[in-house]
Amino acid sequence: MREFVSAYVLPQTDVEKEYLRQFSQGVLDPGLLFEDEEMARAAIASPEAQWKLQNIRKMRRHSHRDI
């Protein structure tokens, strides 16, 4: 299981790490991962990605209020 996660789930490149860092900040930039513009647009339009971004942004707003 650990080998599977390391090989297929964890980021493998600096670009993948940067994509995830930005995503965790509420920024979606699929151009980092997909050279194909159509694929990048599809990733932006993904309901799942938009839902997750909305949740990340909401959590970040609430956590900043608590400071």
PDB file of N, CA and C in Angstrom:
ATOM      1  N   MET A   1       0.824  -1.190   0.000  1.00  0.00           N
ATOM      2  CA  MET A   1       0.000   0.000   0.000  1.00  0.00           C
ATOM      3  C   MET A   1       0.868   1.254   0.000  1.00  0.00           C
ATOM      4  N   ARG A   2       1.884   1.286   0.831  1.00  0.00           N
ATOM      5  CA  ARG A   2       2.764   2.453   0.913  1.00  0.00           C
ATOM      6  C   ARG A   2       3.410   2.742  -0.443  1.00  0.00           C
ATOM      7  N   GLU A   3       3.822   1.687  -1.146  1.00  0.00           N
ATOM      8  CA  GLU A   3       4.448   1.861  -2.454  1.00  0.00           C
ATOM      9  C   GLU A   3       3.458   2.460  -3.448  1.00  0.00           C
ATOM     10  N   PHE A   4       2.206   2.005  -3.390  1.00  0.00           N
ATOM     11  CA  PHE A   4       1.176   2.531  -4.281  1.00  0.00           C
ATOM     12  C   PHE A   4       0.967   4.015  -4.037  1.00  0.00           C
ATOM     13  N   VAL A   5       0.817   4.387  -2.772  1.00  0.00           N
ATOM     14  CA  VAL A   5       0.606   5.795  -2.429  1.00  0.00           C
ATOM     15  C   VAL A   5       1.796   6.631  -2.868  1.00  0.00           C
ATOM     16  N   SER A   6       2.987   6.153  -2.609  1.00  0.00           N
ATOM     17  CA  SER A   6       4.190   6.893  -3.008  1.00  0.00           C
ATOM     18  C   SER A   6       4.271   7.064  -4.516  1.00  0.00           C
ATOM     19  N   ALA A   7       3.889   6.044  -5.244  1.00  0.00           N
ATOM     20  CA  ALA A   7       4.024   6.077  -6.698  1.00  0.00           C
ATOM     21  C   ALA A   7       2.892   6.809  -7.405  1.00  0.00           C
ATOM     22  N   TYR A   8       1.660   6.735  -6.858  1.00  0.00           N
ATOM     23  CA  TYR A   8       0.509   7.231  -7.600  1.00  0.00           C
ATOM     24  C   TYR A   8      -0.286   8.335  -6.920  1.00  0.00           C
ATOM     25  N   VAL A   9      -0.065   8.596  -5.663  1.00  0.00           N
ATOM     26  CA  VAL A   9      -0.862   9.593  -4.957  1.00  0.00           C
ATOM     27  C   VAL A   9      -0.035  10.816  -4.577  1.00  0.00           C
ATOM     28  N   LEU A  10       1.130  10.607  -4.014  1.00  0.00           N
ATOM     29  CA  LEU A  10       1.967  11.725  -3.583  1.00  0.00           C
ATOM     30  C   LEU A  10       2.543  12.459  -4.788  1.00  0.00           C
ATOM     31  N   PRO A  11       2.719  13.779  -4.663  1.00  0.00           N
ATOM     32  CA  PRO A  11       3.319  14.521  -5.778  1.00  0.00           C
ATOM     33  C   PRO A  11       4.735  14.024  -6.056  1.00  0.00           C
ATOM     34  N   GLN A  12       5.060  13.922  -7.334  1.00  0.00           N
ATOM     35  CA  GLN A  12       6.351  13.387  -7.744  1.00  0.00           C
ATOM     36  C   GLN A  12       7.328  14.468  -8.199  1.00  0.00           C
ATOM     37  N   THR A  13       6.800  15.609  -8.624  1.00  0.00           N
ATOM     38  CA  THR A  13       7.660  16.657  -9.182  1.00  0.00           C
ATOM     39  C   THR A  13       7.453  17.965  -8.431  1.00  0.00           C
ATOM     40  N   ASP A  14       8.367  18.891  -8.629  1.00  0.00           N
ATOM     41  CA  ASP A  14       8.222  20.218  -8.024  1.00  0.00           C
ATOM     42  C   ASP A  14       6.980  20.925  -8.555  1.00  0.00           C
ATOM     43  N   VAL A  15       6.658  20.709  -9.819  1.00  0.00           N
ATOM     44  CA  VAL A  15       5.466  21.324 -10.406  1.00  0.00           C
ATOM     45  C   VAL A  15       4.209  20.783  -9.730  1.00  0.00           C
ATOM     46  N   GLU A  16       4.142  19.485  -9.508  1.00  0.00           N
ATOM     47  CA  GLU A  16       2.994  18.902  -8.809  1.00  0.00           C
ATOM     48  C   GLU A  16       2.895  19.441  -7.387  1.00  0.00           C
ATOM     49  N   LYS A  17       4.016  19.587  -6.717  1.00  0.00           N
ATOM     50  CA  LYS A  17       4.020  20.145  -5.359  1.00  0.00           C
ATOM     51  C   LYS A  17       3.529  21.585  -5.369  1.00  0.00           C
ATOM     52  N   GLU A  18       3.952  22.368  -6.355  1.00  0.00           N
ATOM     53  CA  GLU A  18       3.514  23.761  -6.461  1.00  0.00           C
ATOM     54  C   GLU A  18       2.020  23.833  -6.746  1.00  0.00           C
ATOM     55  N   TYR A  19       1.528  22.967  -7.618  1.00  0.00           N
ATOM     56  CA  TYR A  19       0.097  22.917  -7.902  1.00  0.00           C
ATOM     57  C   TYR A  19      -0.693  22.666  -6.615  1.00  0.00           C
ATOM     58  N   LEU A  20      -0.268  21.692  -5.836  1.00  0.00           N
ATOM     59  CA  LEU A  20      -0.961  21.372  -4.586  1.00  0.00           C
ATOM     60  C   LEU A  20      -0.818  22.482  -3.553  1.00  0.00           C
ATOM     61  N   ARG A  21       0.331  23.143  -3.512  1.00  0.00           N
ATOM     62  CA  ARG A  21       0.517  24.265  -2.592  1.00  0.00           C
ATOM     63  C   ARG A  21      -0.471  25.378  -2.941  1.00  0.00           C
ATOM     64  N   GLN A  22      -0.551  25.715  -4.223  1.00  0.00           N
ATOM     65  CA  GLN A  22      -1.478  26.758  -4.646  1.00  0.00           C
ATOM     66  C   GLN A  22      -2.920  26.347  -4.382  1.00  0.00           C
ATOM     67  N   PHE A  23      -3.249  25.105  -4.695  1.00  0.00           N
ATOM     68  CA  PHE A  23      -4.613  24.616  -4.488  1.00  0.00           C
ATOM     69  C   PHE A  23      -4.992  24.715  -3.017  1.00  0.00           C
ATOM     70  N   SER A  24      -4.068  24.401  -2.129  1.00  0.00           N
ATOM     71  CA  SER A  24      -4.348  24.481  -0.690  1.00  0.00           C
ATOM     72  C   SER A  24      -4.552  25.921  -0.234  1.00  0.00           C
ATOM     73  N   GLN A  25      -4.112  26.876  -1.047  1.00  0.00           N
ATOM     74  CA  GLN A  25      -4.312  28.295  -0.755  1.00  0.00           C
ATOM     75  C   GLN A  25      -5.585  28.824  -1.433  1.00  0.00           C
ATOM     76  N   GLY A  26      -6.297  27.956  -2.146  1.00  0.00           N
ATOM     77  CA  GLY A  26      -7.527  28.350  -2.821  1.00  0.00           C
ATOM     78  C   GLY A  26      -7.325  28.829  -4.242  1.00  0.00           C
ATOM     79  N   VAL A  27      -6.197  28.479  -4.847  1.00  0.00           N
ATOM     80  CA  VAL A  27      -5.889  28.889  -6.221  1.00  0.00           C
ATOM     81  C   VAL A  27      -5.827  27.645  -7.098  1.00  0.00           C
ATOM     82  N   LEU A  28      -6.596  27.670  -8.181  1.00  0.00           N
ATOM     83  CA  LEU A  28      -6.591  26.549  -9.121  1.00  0.00           C
ATOM     84  C   LEU A  28      -5.868  26.978 -10.391  1.00  0.00           C
ATOM     85  N   ASP A  29      -4.737  26.356 -10.675  1.00  0.00           N
ATOM     86  CA  ASP A  29      -3.957  26.640 -11.881  1.00  0.00           C
ATOM     87  C   ASP A  29      -3.604  25.327 -12.571  1.00  0.00           C
ATOM     88  N   PRO A  30      -4.582  24.717 -13.266  1.00  0.00           N
ATOM     89  CA  PRO A  30      -4.317  23.435 -13.903  1.00  0.00           C
ATOM     90  C   PRO A  30      -3.304  23.529 -15.041  1.00  0.00           C
ATOM     91  N   GLY A  31      -2.993  24.734 -15.492  1.00  0.00           N
ATOM     92  CA  GLY A  31      -1.959  24.900 -16.503  1.00  0.00           C
ATOM     93  C   GLY A  31      -0.607  24.397 -16.028  1.00  0.00           C
ATOM     94  N   LEU A  32      -0.421  24.326 -14.719  1.00  0.00           N
ATOM     95  CA  LEU A  32       0.816  23.759 -14.182  1.00  0.00           C
ATOM     96  C   LEU A  32       0.934  22.272 -14.500  1.00  0.00           C
ATOM     97  N   LEU A  33      -0.205  21.600 -14.564  1.00  0.00           N
ATOM     98  CA  LEU A  33      -0.196  20.151 -14.771  1.00  0.00           C
ATOM     99  C   LEU A  33      -0.489  19.738 -16.206  1.00  0.00           C
ATOM    100  N   PHE A  34      -1.307  20.535 -16.895  1.00  0.00           N
ATOM    101  CA  PHE A  34      -1.770  20.152 -18.228  1.00  0.00           C
ATOM    102  C   PHE A  34      -1.311  21.165 -19.263  1.00  0.00           C
ATOM    103  N   GLU A  35      -0.521  20.723 -20.222  1.00  0.00           N
ATOM    104  CA  GLU A  35      -0.111  21.593 -21.323  1.00  0.00           C
ATOM    105  C   GLU A  35      -1.270  21.823 -22.284  1.00  0.00           C
ATOM    106  N   ASP A  36      -2.141  20.851 -22.402  1.00  0.00           N
ATOM    107  CA  ASP A  36      -3.300  20.933 -23.285  1.00  0.00           C
ATOM    108  C   ASP A  36      -4.318  21.916 -22.691  1.00  0.00           C
ATOM    109  N   GLU A  37      -4.608  23.001 -23.422  1.00  0.00           N
ATOM    110  CA  GLU A  37      -5.517  24.033 -22.907  1.00  0.00           C
ATOM    111  C   GLU A  37      -6.923  23.507 -22.676  1.00  0.00           C
ATOM    112  N   GLU A  38      -7.377  22.609 -23.533  1.00  0.00           N
ATOM    113  CA  GLU A  38      -8.713  22.044 -23.362  1.00  0.00           C
ATOM    114  C   GLU A  38      -8.805  21.248 -22.058  1.00  0.00           C
ATOM    115  N   MET A  39      -7.775  20.505 -21.756  1.00  0.00           N
ATOM    116  CA  MET A  39      -7.735  19.734 -20.511  1.00  0.00           C
ATOM    117  C   MET A  39      -7.699  20.678 -19.309  1.00  0.00           C
ATOM    118  N   ALA A  40      -6.927  21.750 -19.402  1.00  0.00           N
ATOM    119  CA  ALA A  40      -6.848  22.725 -18.309  1.00  0.00           C
ATOM    120  C   ALA A  40      -8.205  23.384 -18.086  1.00  0.00           C
ATOM    121  N   ARG A  41      -8.889  23.745 -19.178  1.00  0.00           N
ATOM    122  CA  ARG A  41     -10.227  24.346 -19.042  1.00  0.00           C
ATOM    123  C   ARG A  41     -11.206  23.359 -18.411  1.00  0.00           C
ATOM    124  N   ALA A  42     -11.096  22.095 -18.800  1.00  0.00           N
ATOM    125  CA  ALA A  42     -11.975  21.072 -18.220  1.00  0.00           C
ATOM    126  C   ALA A  42     -11.711  20.923 -16.726  1.00  0.00           C
ATOM    127  N   ALA A  43     -10.454  21.006 -16.333  1.00  0.00           N
ATOM    128  CA  ALA A  43     -10.120  20.907 -14.908  1.00  0.00           C
ATOM    129  C   ALA A  43     -10.702  22.084 -14.135  1.00  0.00           C
ATOM    130  N   ILE A  44     -10.640  23.275 -14.716  1.00  0.00           N
ATOM    131  CA  ILE A  44     -11.208  24.461 -14.064  1.00  0.00           C
ATOM    132  C   ILE A  44     -12.718  24.321 -13.926  1.00  0.00           C
ATOM    133  N   ALA A  45     -13.360  23.776 -14.949  1.00  0.00           N
ATOM    134  CA  ALA A  45     -14.816  23.638 -14.947  1.00  0.00           C
ATOM    135  C   ALA A  45     -15.303  22.466 -14.104  1.00  0.00           C
ATOM    136  N   SER A  46     -14.414  21.628 -13.646  1.00  0.00           N
ATOM    137  CA  SER A  46     -14.794  20.444 -12.887  1.00  0.00           C
ATOM    138  C   SER A  46     -15.590  20.819 -11.638  1.00  0.00           C
ATOM    139  N   PRO A  47     -16.811  20.298 -11.503  1.00  0.00           N
ATOM    140  CA  PRO A  47     -17.598  20.590 -10.300  1.00  0.00           C
ATOM    141  C   PRO A  47     -16.893  20.152  -9.015  1.00  0.00           C
ATOM    142  N   GLU A  48     -16.170  19.054  -9.089  1.00  0.00           N
ATOM    143  CA  GLU A  48     -15.459  18.565  -7.904  1.00  0.00           C
ATOM    144  C   GLU A  48     -14.370  19.541  -7.475  1.00  0.00           C
ATOM    145  N   ALA A  49     -13.619  20.037  -8.445  1.00  0.00           N
ATOM    146  CA  ALA A  49     -12.554  20.998  -8.131  1.00  0.00           C
ATOM    147  C   ALA A  49     -13.147  22.295  -7.593  1.00  0.00           C
ATOM    148  N   GLN A  50     -14.231  22.766  -8.199  1.00  0.00           N
ATOM    149  CA  GLN A  50     -14.858  24.006  -7.737  1.00  0.00           C
ATOM    150  C   GLN A  50     -15.423  23.848  -6.325  1.00  0.00           C
ATOM    151  N   TRP A  51     -16.014  22.698  -6.048  1.00  0.00           N
ATOM    152  CA  TRP A  51     -16.544  22.426  -4.708  1.00  0.00           C
ATOM    153  C   TRP A  51     -15.418  22.450  -3.682  1.00  0.00           C
ATOM    154  N   LYS A  52     -14.306  21.771  -4.004  1.00  0.00           N
ATOM    155  CA  LYS A  52     -13.182  21.716  -3.068  1.00  0.00           C
ATOM    156  C   LYS A  52     -12.584  23.098  -2.863  1.00  0.00           C
ATOM    157  N   LEU A  53     -12.440  23.874  -3.928  1.00  0.00           N
ATOM    158  CA  LEU A  53     -11.919  25.242  -3.795  1.00  0.00           C
ATOM    159  C   LEU A  53     -12.821  26.087  -2.902  1.00  0.00           C
ATOM    160  N   GLN A  54     -14.124  25.949  -3.094  1.00  0.00           N
ATOM    161  CA  GLN A  54     -15.068  26.697  -2.269  1.00  0.00           C
ATOM    162  C   GLN A  54     -14.874  26.340  -0.793  1.00  0.00           C
ATOM    163  N   ASN A  55     -14.718  25.072  -0.494  1.00  0.00           N
ATOM    164  CA  ASN A  55     -14.500  24.647   0.889  1.00  0.00           C
ATOM    165  C   ASN A  55     -13.175  25.152   1.437  1.00  0.00           C
ATOM    166  N   ILE A  56     -12.122  25.086   0.638  1.00  0.00           N
ATOM    167  CA  ILE A  56     -10.812  25.580   1.079  1.00  0.00           C
ATOM    168  C   ILE A  56     -10.895  27.069   1.396  1.00  0.00           C
ATOM    169  N   ARG A  57     -11.505  27.826   0.494  1.00  0.00           N
ATOM    170  CA  ARG A  57     -11.607  29.278   0.700  1.00  0.00           C
ATOM    171  C   ARG A  57     -12.436  29.602   1.937  1.00  0.00           C
ATOM    172  N   LYS A  58     -13.520  28.863   2.131  1.00  0.00           N
ATOM    173  CA  LYS A  58     -14.361  29.079   3.305  1.00  0.00           C
ATOM    174  C   LYS A  58     -13.583  28.778   4.585  1.00  0.00           C
ATOM    175  N   MET A  59     -12.855  27.673   4.600  1.00  0.00           N
ATOM    176  CA  MET A  59     -12.066  27.312   5.785  1.00  0.00           C
ATOM    177  C   MET A  59     -10.998  28.366   6.057  1.00  0.00           C
ATOM    178  N   ARG A  60     -10.373  28.877   5.005  1.00  0.00           N
ATOM    179  CA  ARG A  60      -9.325  29.888   5.176  1.00  0.00           C
ATOM    180  C   ARG A  60      -9.920  31.183   5.736  1.00  0.00           C
ATOM    181  N   ARG A  61     -11.106  31.576   5.265  1.00  0.00           N
ATOM    182  CA  ARG A  61     -11.755  32.789   5.796  1.00  0.00           C
ATOM    183  C   ARG A  61     -12.064  32.621   7.282  1.00  0.00           C
ATOM    184  N   HIS A  62     -12.600  31.467   7.643  1.00  0.00           N
ATOM    185  CA  HIS A  62     -12.948  31.220   9.047  1.00  0.00           C
ATOM    186  C   HIS A  62     -11.707  31.147   9.927  1.00  0.00           C
ATOM    187  N   SER A  63     -10.643  30.554   9.434  1.00  0.00           N
ATOM    188  CA  SER A  63      -9.432  30.437  10.255  1.00  0.00           C
ATOM    189  C   SER A  63      -8.778  31.798  10.453  1.00  0.00           C
ATOM    190  N   HIS A  64      -8.892  32.696   9.482  1.00  0.00           N
ATOM    191  CA  HIS A  64      -8.316  34.033   9.638  1.00  0.00           C
ATOM    192  C   HIS A  64      -9.121  34.885  10.618  1.00  0.00           C
ATOM    193  N   ARG A  65     -10.409  34.609  10.755  1.00  0.00           N
ATOM    194  CA  ARG A  65     -11.232  35.344  11.720  1.00  0.00           C
ATOM    195  C   ARG A  65     -10.867  34.993  13.152  1.00  0.00           C
ATOM    196  N   ASP A  66     -10.398  33.769  13.348  1.00  0.00           N
ATOM    197  CA  ASP A  66     -10.085  33.300  14.697  1.00  0.00           C
ATOM    198  C   ASP A  66      -8.777  33.870  15.229  1.00  0.00           C
ATOM    199  N   ILE A  67      -8.005  34.504  14.358  1.00  0.00           N
ATOM    200  CA  ILE A  67      -6.691  35.015  14.791  1.00  0.00           C
ATOM    201  C   ILE A  67      -6.851  36.305  15.563  1.00  0.00           C
TER     202      ILE A  67
END
